[in-house]
Short mmCIF file of C-alpha atoms in Angstrom, two decimals:
data_model
loop_
_atom_site.label_atom_id
_atom_site.label_comp_id
_atom_site.label_asym_id
_atom_site.label_seq_id
_atom_site.Cartn_x
_atom_site.Cartn_y
_atom_site.Cartn_z
CA MET Q 1 -3.90 -40.73 29.46
CA LYS Q 2 -1.96 -38.15 31.41
CA PHE Q 3 -3.67 -36.68 34.50
CA THR Q 4 -3.04 -33.26 35.86
CA LYS Q 5 -4.15 -33.86 39.43
CA ARG Q 6 -2.77 -36.28 42.00
CA MET Q 7 -5.11 -39.28 42.70
CA TRP Q 8 -6.24 -39.78 46.29
CA SER Q 9 -6.11 -43.60 46.35
CA THR Q 10 -4.90 -46.58 44.34
CA THR Q 11 -8.48 -47.87 44.11
CA LEU Q 12 -9.67 -44.67 42.46
CA ILE Q 13 -6.83 -44.91 39.93
CA LEU Q 14 -7.81 -48.48 38.96
CA MET Q 15 -11.46 -47.56 38.58
CA LEU Q 16 -10.62 -44.63 36.36
CA ALA Q 17 -8.27 -46.73 34.24
CA MET Q 18 -11.00 -49.33 33.65
CA LEU Q 19 -13.48 -46.63 32.71
CA ILE Q 20 -11.03 -45.10 30.23
CA GLY Q 21 -10.44 -48.46 28.63
CA LEU Q 22 -14.14 -48.69 27.82
CA VAL Q 23 -14.19 -45.31 26.08
CA GLY Q 24 -12.16 -46.64 23.14
CA CYS Q 25 -9.13 -45.58 21.19
CA SER Q 26 -10.87 -42.50 19.78
CA GLN Q 27 -10.23 -40.72 23.07
CA GLU Q 28 -6.62 -41.86 23.33
CA ASN Q 29 -5.12 -38.39 22.97
CA ALA Q 30 -7.62 -36.44 25.05
CA LYS Q 31 -6.36 -34.51 28.06
CA PRO Q 32 -8.44 -33.04 30.85
CA ALA Q 33 -8.09 -29.28 31.17
CA ALA Q 34 -5.82 -28.06 33.91
CA ALA Q 35 -7.34 -25.90 36.58
CA PRO Q 36 -7.40 -22.33 35.29
CA THR Q 37 -4.74 -20.00 36.61
CA PRO Q 38 -5.96 -16.51 37.44
CA ALA Q 39 -4.60 -14.11 34.79
CA GLU Q 40 -3.73 -10.46 35.12
CA PRO Q 41 -6.32 -8.21 33.52
CA LYS Q 42 -5.50 -7.43 29.88
CA PRO Q 43 -5.94 -3.89 28.60
CA ALA Q 44 -8.79 -3.62 26.13
CA ASN Q 45 -6.53 -2.54 23.24
CA ALA Q 46 -3.49 -4.62 24.09
CA ALA Q 47 -1.97 -6.47 21.15
CA ALA Q 48 -2.19 -10.24 21.08
CA LYS Q 49 1.06 -11.98 21.92
CA PRO Q 50 2.75 -12.93 18.62
CA THR Q 51 3.35 -16.59 17.90
CA GLU Q 52 6.59 -17.85 16.43
CA ILE Q 53 5.96 -19.54 13.06
CA LYS Q 54 9.04 -21.01 11.41
CA ALA Q 55 7.41 -21.64 8.03
CA PRO Q 56 4.46 -19.25 7.72
CA ARG Q 57 1.90 -19.81 5.00
CA VAL Q 58 1.70 -16.43 3.25
CA ALA Q 59 -0.88 -15.11 0.79
CA PHE Q 60 -1.43 -11.87 -1.16
CA VAL Q 61 -4.66 -10.36 -2.47
CA TYR Q 62 -4.17 -8.23 -5.61
CA ILE Q 63 -6.49 -5.61 -7.09
CA GLY Q 64 -5.25 -6.23 -10.64
CA PRO Q 65 -3.11 -8.67 -12.62
CA PRO Q 66 0.64 -8.91 -11.93
CA GLY Q 67 1.15 -8.06 -15.58
CA ASP Q 68 -0.45 -4.62 -15.27
CA GLY Q 69 2.98 -3.02 -15.43
CA GLY Q 70 2.23 -0.84 -12.42
CA TYR Q 71 0.87 -1.21 -8.90
CA THR Q 72 0.11 -4.93 -8.77
CA TYR Q 73 3.24 -5.69 -10.75
CA GLU Q 74 5.36 -4.07 -8.06
CA HIS Q 75 3.56 -5.91 -5.23
CA ASP Q 76 4.22 -9.13 -7.10
CA GLN Q 77 7.88 -8.22 -7.52
CA GLY Q 78 7.97 -7.63 -3.77
CA ARG Q 79 6.47 -11.08 -3.18
CA LYS Q 80 9.10 -12.70 -5.39
CA TYR Q 81 11.87 -10.79 -3.62
CA MET Q 82 10.60 -12.03 -0.25
CA GLU Q 83 10.35 -15.62 -1.47
CA LYS Q 84 13.93 -15.54 -2.71
CA GLU Q 85 15.26 -13.96 0.48
CA LEU Q 86 13.48 -16.35 2.84
CA GLY Q 87 13.23 -19.51 0.76
CA ILE Q 88 9.44 -19.81 1.04
CA LYS Q 89 6.59 -19.77 -1.46
CA ALA Q 90 3.57 -17.50 -1.13
CA ASP Q 91 0.16 -17.75 -2.73
CA PHE Q 92 -1.70 -14.89 -4.42
CA VAL Q 93 -5.14 -14.17 -5.86
CA GLU Q 94 -5.33 -11.53 -8.60
CA ASN Q 95 -8.11 -9.31 -9.97
CA VAL Q 96 -10.02 -9.29 -6.69
CA PRO Q 97 -12.70 -6.56 -6.77
CA GLU Q 98 -13.09 -4.11 -3.89
CA SER Q 99 -16.48 -5.57 -3.00
CA ALA Q 100 -18.05 -8.23 -0.80
CA ASP Q 101 -16.34 -10.76 -3.04
CA ALA Q 102 -13.05 -9.64 -1.50
CA GLU Q 103 -14.28 -10.70 1.95
CA ARG Q 104 -15.16 -14.14 0.62
CA ILE Q 105 -11.71 -14.60 -0.88
CA ILE Q 106 -9.88 -13.29 2.19
CA THR Q 107 -11.98 -15.62 4.35
CA GLU Q 108 -11.02 -18.61 2.22
CA LEU Q 109 -7.35 -17.69 2.47
CA ALA Q 110 -7.58 -17.26 6.25
CA GLN Q 111 -8.55 -20.91 6.61
CA ASN Q 112 -5.13 -22.16 5.53
CA HIS Q 113 -2.67 -19.26 5.82
CA ASP Q 114 -0.84 -17.61 8.70
CA LEU Q 115 -0.19 -14.19 7.13
CA ILE Q 116 -2.27 -12.36 4.52
CA PHE Q 117 -1.38 -9.11 2.71
CA THR Q 118 -4.36 -7.29 1.19
CA THR Q 119 -2.93 -4.70 -1.16
CA SER Q 120 -5.61 -2.14 -2.01
CA PHE Q 121 -7.43 0.56 -0.05
CA GLY Q 122 -10.91 -0.81 -0.80
CA TYR Q 123 -10.10 -4.08 1.01
CA MET Q 124 -9.85 -2.34 4.39
CA ASP Q 125 -13.23 -3.12 5.95
CA TYR Q 126 -13.35 -6.60 4.43
CA THR Q 127 -9.92 -7.38 5.85
CA LEU Q 128 -10.96 -6.13 9.28
CA ASN Q 129 -14.11 -8.25 9.21
CA VAL Q 130 -12.13 -11.39 8.47
CA ALA Q 131 -9.43 -10.50 11.02
CA LYS Q 132 -12.08 -10.46 13.75
CA LYS Q 133 -13.20 -13.96 12.75
CA TYR Q 134 -9.68 -15.40 12.56
CA PRO Q 135 -7.69 -13.99 15.53
CA LYS Q 136 -4.79 -16.41 15.03
CA VAL Q 137 -4.13 -15.21 11.47
CA ILE Q 138 -2.09 -12.04 10.88
CA PHE Q 139 -3.39 -9.52 8.35
CA MET Q 140 -1.54 -6.60 6.77
CA HIS Q 141 -3.56 -4.06 4.79
CA ALA Q 142 -2.00 -1.59 2.35
CA SER Q 143 -2.94 2.10 2.53
CA GLY Q 144 -5.75 1.84 5.07
CA PHE Q 145 -6.12 3.23 8.58
CA LYS Q 146 -8.04 0.58 10.54
CA THR Q 147 -6.21 -1.92 12.73
CA ALA Q 148 -6.83 -4.78 15.17
CA ASP Q 149 -4.66 -6.90 17.46
CA ASN Q 150 -3.94 -9.18 14.50
CA MET Q 151 -4.17 -6.57 11.72
CA GLY Q 152 -1.72 -3.82 10.80
CA THR Q 153 -1.47 -1.31 7.97
CA TYR Q 154 1.39 -0.32 5.71
CA PHE Q 155 2.10 2.15 2.94
CA GLY Q 156 4.72 4.63 1.83
CA ARG Q 157 4.97 8.39 1.45
CA ASN Q 158 4.81 8.20 -2.31
CA TYR Q 159 3.82 11.86 -2.34
CA GLN Q 160 7.55 12.56 -1.87
CA ALA Q 161 8.26 10.85 -5.19
CA SER Q 162 5.26 12.58 -6.77
CA TYR Q 163 6.74 15.94 -5.77
CA LEU Q 164 10.00 15.07 -7.53
CA ALA Q 165 8.14 13.89 -10.64
CA GLY Q 166 6.30 17.21 -10.54
CA ILE Q 167 9.59 19.08 -10.64
CA ALA Q 168 10.54 17.23 -13.83
CA ALA Q 169 7.11 17.87 -15.36
CA GLY Q 170 7.23 21.57 -14.48
CA LYS Q 171 10.51 21.90 -16.36
CA MET Q 172 9.40 19.82 -19.36
CA THR Q 173 6.09 21.54 -20.16
CA LYS Q 174 6.18 24.26 -22.78
CA LYS Q 175 2.52 25.24 -22.58
CA ASN Q 176 2.42 25.36 -18.76
CA LEU Q 177 -0.56 22.99 -18.87
CA ILE Q 178 -0.26 19.51 -17.39
CA GLY Q 179 -3.03 16.94 -17.52
CA TYR Q 180 -3.52 14.49 -14.66
CA VAL Q 181 -5.66 11.34 -14.76
CA GLY Q 182 -6.74 10.41 -11.24
CA ALA Q 183 -8.06 6.96 -10.39
CA PHE Q 184 -10.51 7.67 -7.55
CA PRO Q 185 -11.09 10.83 -5.45
CA ILE Q 186 -9.67 9.32 -2.24
CA PRO Q 187 -7.03 10.99 -0.01
CA GLU Q 188 -4.21 8.79 -1.35
CA VAL Q 189 -4.78 10.06 -4.89
CA ILE Q 190 -5.56 13.64 -3.86
CA TYR Q 191 -2.42 14.14 -1.78
CA ASN Q 192 -0.29 12.75 -4.62
CA ILE Q 193 -1.90 15.14 -7.12
CA ASN Q 194 -1.25 18.01 -4.70
CA ALA Q 195 2.36 16.99 -4.11
CA PHE Q 196 2.95 16.66 -7.85
CA THR Q 197 1.53 20.14 -8.43
CA LEU Q 198 3.62 21.69 -5.63
CA GLY Q 199 6.72 20.13 -7.17
CA ALA Q 200 5.90 21.54 -10.59
CA GLN Q 201 5.13 24.98 -9.15
CA SER Q 202 8.42 25.02 -7.23
CA VAL Q 203 10.28 25.33 -10.54
CA ASN Q 204 7.54 26.84 -12.71
CA PRO Q 205 5.08 29.12 -10.86
CA ASP Q 206 2.97 29.56 -14.01
CA VAL Q 207 2.10 25.89 -14.42
CA LYS Q 208 -1.54 24.78 -14.24
CA LEU Q 209 -2.84 21.27 -13.68
CA ASN Q 210 -6.09 19.92 -15.09
CA VAL Q 211 -7.53 16.81 -13.40
CA VAL Q 212 -10.02 14.26 -14.72
CA TRP Q 213 -11.13 11.08 -12.96
CA SER Q 214 -11.13 7.66 -14.61
CA ASN Q 215 -12.78 5.91 -11.62
CA THR Q 216 -10.62 2.88 -12.33
CA TRP Q 217 -7.45 1.33 -10.99
CA TYR Q 218 -6.80 -0.74 -14.07
CA ASP Q 219 -8.81 -0.22 -17.21
CA PRO Q 220 -6.49 0.77 -20.06
CA ALA Q 221 -9.25 1.77 -22.47
CA THR Q 222 -10.94 4.13 -19.99
CA GLU Q 223 -7.62 5.54 -18.78
CA ARG Q 224 -6.48 6.18 -22.33
CA GLN Q 225 -9.72 8.00 -23.11
CA ALA Q 226 -9.25 10.23 -20.06
CA ALA Q 227 -5.69 11.07 -21.14
CA VAL Q 228 -6.83 11.90 -24.68
CA SER Q 229 -9.44 14.32 -23.29
CA LEU Q 230 -6.64 16.19 -21.51
CA LEU Q 231 -4.43 16.21 -24.60
CA ASP Q 232 -7.35 17.65 -26.55
CA LYS Q 233 -7.43 20.54 -24.04
CA GLY Q 234 -3.81 21.36 -24.91
CA ALA Q 235 -1.84 19.58 -22.18
CA ASP Q 236 1.69 18.75 -23.31
CA VAL Q 237 2.55 16.62 -20.27
CA ILE Q 238 0.25 13.85 -19.00
CA ALA Q 239 0.55 12.35 -15.53
CA ALA Q 240 -1.58 9.62 -14.00
CA TYR Q 241 -2.28 7.90 -10.71
CA GLN Q 242 -3.56 4.53 -11.86
CA ASP Q 243 -2.08 1.15 -12.64
CA SER Q 244 -1.81 0.94 -16.42
CA PRO Q 245 0.59 2.76 -18.78
CA ALA Q 246 -2.29 3.77 -21.07
CA SER Q 247 -1.95 7.49 -20.29
CA ILE Q 248 1.71 7.80 -21.18
CA GLN Q 249 1.16 5.70 -24.31
CA ALA Q 250 -1.51 8.17 -25.40
CA ALA Q 251 0.89 11.03 -24.68
CA GLN Q 252 3.60 9.48 -26.85
CA GLU Q 253 1.19 9.02 -29.75
CA ARG Q 254 0.35 12.73 -29.60
CA GLY Q 255 3.94 13.95 -29.26
CA ALA Q 256 3.54 14.92 -25.58
CA PHE Q 257 5.46 13.80 -22.50
CA GLY Q 258 4.21 11.38 -19.85
CA ILE Q 259 4.63 10.67 -16.14
CA GLY Q 260 3.90 7.07 -15.13
CA ASN Q 261 2.98 5.62 -11.76
CA ASP Q 262 3.91 2.78 -9.40
CA SER Q 263 6.62 1.24 -11.59
CA ASP Q 264 9.29 2.15 -14.13
CA MET Q 265 7.22 2.44 -17.32
CA THR Q 266 10.00 3.42 -19.72
CA ARG Q 267 9.38 0.42 -21.96
CA PHE Q 268 5.80 1.42 -22.68
CA ALA Q 269 6.55 4.91 -24.04
CA PRO Q 270 10.33 5.45 -24.30
CA GLU Q 271 10.10 8.65 -26.37
CA ALA Q 272 7.58 10.35 -24.08
CA TYR Q 273 8.67 8.98 -20.73
CA ILE Q 274 9.83 11.41 -18.04
CA THR Q 275 9.72 9.32 -14.81
CA SER Q 276 7.42 7.56 -12.36
CA ALA Q 277 6.95 7.38 -8.63
CA VAL Q 278 7.81 3.75 -7.89
CA TRP Q 279 7.34 1.21 -5.09
CA LYS Q 280 10.00 -1.05 -3.59
CA TRP Q 281 7.96 -3.53 -1.52
CA GLY Q 282 10.42 -6.42 -1.33
CA PRO Q 283 12.48 -5.46 1.75
CA TYR Q 284 9.37 -4.52 3.70
CA TYR Q 285 7.58 -7.76 2.89
CA THR Q 286 10.69 -9.67 3.89
CA LYS Q 287 10.83 -7.85 7.23
CA VAL Q 288 7.18 -8.53 8.05
CA VAL Q 289 7.47 -12.23 7.27
CA LYS Q 290 10.67 -12.44 9.33
CA ASP Q 291 8.87 -10.83 12.26
CA VAL Q 292 6.14 -13.45 12.00
CA MET Q 293 8.73 -16.22 11.84
CA ASN Q 294 10.51 -14.85 14.91
CA GLY Q 295 7.36 -14.21 16.89
CA THR Q 296 8.10 -10.48 17.08
CA TRP Q 297 5.32 -9.19 14.81
CA LYS Q 298 3.00 -6.59 16.29
CA SER Q 299 0.15 -4.55 14.91
CA GLU Q 300 1.28 -1.13 13.70
CA GLN Q 301 0.56 1.59 11.17
CA TYR Q 302 3.66 1.85 9.00
CA TRP Q 303 4.06 4.79 6.64
CA GLY Q 304 7.52 4.59 5.15
CA SER Q 305 9.47 7.24 3.26
CA MET Q 306 12.07 7.69 0.56
CA LYS Q 307 14.64 7.46 3.33
CA ASP Q 308 13.34 3.97 4.15
CA GLY Q 309 13.60 3.00 0.50
CA ILE Q 310 10.00 1.85 0.14
CA VAL Q 311 9.30 4.64 -2.39
CA ASP Q 312 11.50 6.22 -5.05
CA ILE Q 313 11.40 7.62 -8.55
CA SER Q 314 12.50 5.70 -11.61
CA PRO Q 315 15.46 6.85 -13.73
CA LEU Q 316 14.45 9.85 -15.83
CA GLY Q 317 13.78 9.23 -19.52
CA LYS Q 318 16.23 9.56 -22.36
CA ASN Q 319 14.68 12.80 -23.61
CA VAL Q 320 14.88 14.58 -20.26
CA PRO Q 321 17.75 17.14 -20.35
CA GLU Q 322 20.68 16.69 -18.00
CA ASP Q 323 20.00 19.93 -16.16
CA VAL Q 324 16.50 18.69 -15.28
CA LYS Q 325 17.89 15.38 -14.07
CA LYS Q 326 20.37 17.20 -11.83
CA LEU Q 327 17.63 19.45 -10.46
CA VAL Q 328 15.47 16.46 -9.54
CA GLU Q 329 18.40 14.62 -7.97
CA ALA Q 330 19.31 17.63 -5.85
CA ALA Q 331 15.73 17.87 -4.59
CA LYS Q 332 15.71 14.14 -3.85
CA VAL Q 333 18.74 14.53 -1.60
CA LYS Q 334 16.87 17.20 0.37
CA VAL Q 335 13.73 15.07 0.65
CA VAL Q 336 15.69 12.07 1.93
CA SER Q 337 17.61 14.18 4.45
CA GLY Q 338 14.42 15.80 5.70
CA GLU Q 339 15.48 19.29 4.64
CA LEU Q 340 12.62 19.46 2.14
CA ASN Q 341 9.12 18.75 3.45
CA VAL Q 342 6.59 18.51 0.64
CA PHE Q 343 3.68 19.89 2.66
CA LYS Q 344 5.40 22.77 4.41
CA GLY Q 345 3.54 26.09 4.23
CA PRO Q 346 2.54 28.43 2.96
CA ILE Q 347 0.02 26.34 1.00
CA THR Q 348 -3.31 27.63 -0.28
CA ASP Q 349 -6.16 25.65 -1.75
CA ALA Q 350 -7.77 26.13 -5.15
CA SER Q 351 -10.08 28.82 -3.77
CA GLY Q 352 -7.17 30.80 -2.34
CA ALA Q 353 -7.78 29.91 1.30
CA ILE Q 354 -4.67 29.28 3.39
CA LYS Q 355 -4.51 25.63 4.37
CA VAL Q 356 -0.99 25.51 5.77
CA ALA Q 357 0.51 28.68 7.25
CA GLU Q 358 4.05 29.74 6.46
CA GLY Q 359 6.55 27.69 8.44
CA LYS Q 360 3.94 25.11 9.46
CA VAL Q 361 3.80 21.51 8.21
CA LEU Q 362 0.66 19.60 7.31
CA GLU Q 363 0.23 16.85 9.88
CA ASP Q 364 0.00 13.20 8.86
CA LYS Q 365 -3.61 12.90 9.98
CA ASP Q 366 -4.52 15.84 7.74
CA ILE Q 367 -2.63 14.42 4.78
CA LEU Q 368 -4.40 11.09 5.20
CA SER Q 369 -7.82 12.74 5.20
CA ILE Q 370 -7.15 15.48 2.65
CA ASN Q 371 -10.12 16.49 0.48
CA TRP Q 372 -8.94 19.70 -1.21
CA PHE Q 373 -6.74 20.69 -4.14
CA VAL Q 374 -3.86 23.15 -3.92
CA LYS Q 375 -3.96 26.42 -5.85
CA GLY Q 376 -3.26 25.95 -9.54
CA ILE Q 377 -5.33 22.77 -9.97
CA GLU Q 378 -8.39 22.88 -12.18
CA GLY Q 379 -10.92 20.16 -11.53
CA THR Q 380 -13.36 19.02 -8.90
CA ILE Q 381 -13.27 16.41 -6.16
CA PRO Q 382 -16.53 14.42 -6.26
CA LYS Q 383 -18.11 13.91 -2.85
#
């Protein structure tokens, strides 16, 4: 046994040695605590000092299956990219509901992982609960706004890509009626619907958008039914903010055009496909894991942009005219450079009230809590 304090006499040393010998080999590695050293007061919200972990055990929690062709598929592609770049293997659990069951699964993962990515908005509170119980584990939550010393958030400004997809849709519609299938009436979905509409209106002021809610992230049958209801109303372009390609497949069957989401969905409806807002998670996941490995990770709220490369649009479909492709590409250059801000005024809501004055820009906090539709959208936002 190693002692931390100097002994006062040889006799005392011998007596202690004999006593230790009687304790048995089970205490062989025990060490008495050193006298505490007074520490400087720590600010209440100060981040915990990161720990260097050369081979972190990483896990992902997915809302759907990696084979959904959309949102979870792209997170899984990001995981594979990170594994290849860093030479490590990560675990994942798929089809985790946004319920108390998520907290159980995240808790189980926290017992034998160093870094956990929870990839859907509805996991926010459950992730925070587990983070408080496991302060030595690092948690990263996608699309939320709550943090802790060992929990950060991350997402991308996919509304920039939605705006560009809207430009293409505004040029492709002949009836000036676009149908949009929204997953859930949360700010993330609402600001993407608004951005899409503003993009369409920038090239076609007469365009109208009709919104219905599927109340699903991944349920192809329900999402298809919602798309069909919009086609029945006369929409000749269907867009969707959900994880399956069911909406654009319905559009193709009816001779309409379709806008996908999350991933390049060309293969699902090649004749109808216009484009999709897409995610590129791989480089970001690689960076976060590297930070953990180097001991430089810190809690933050990351909201990347097209300039960062975390969001983009997929190549436009084969039936999109060249002049439309050039128009979208020119707008993309302006978005990336910062010349074009999607939520720059004047912007009015569906009732005609001015929400963003001319020359002003909607602040991030207002985008992240948005609960209103821009002018030209028909539909309601359930409370």
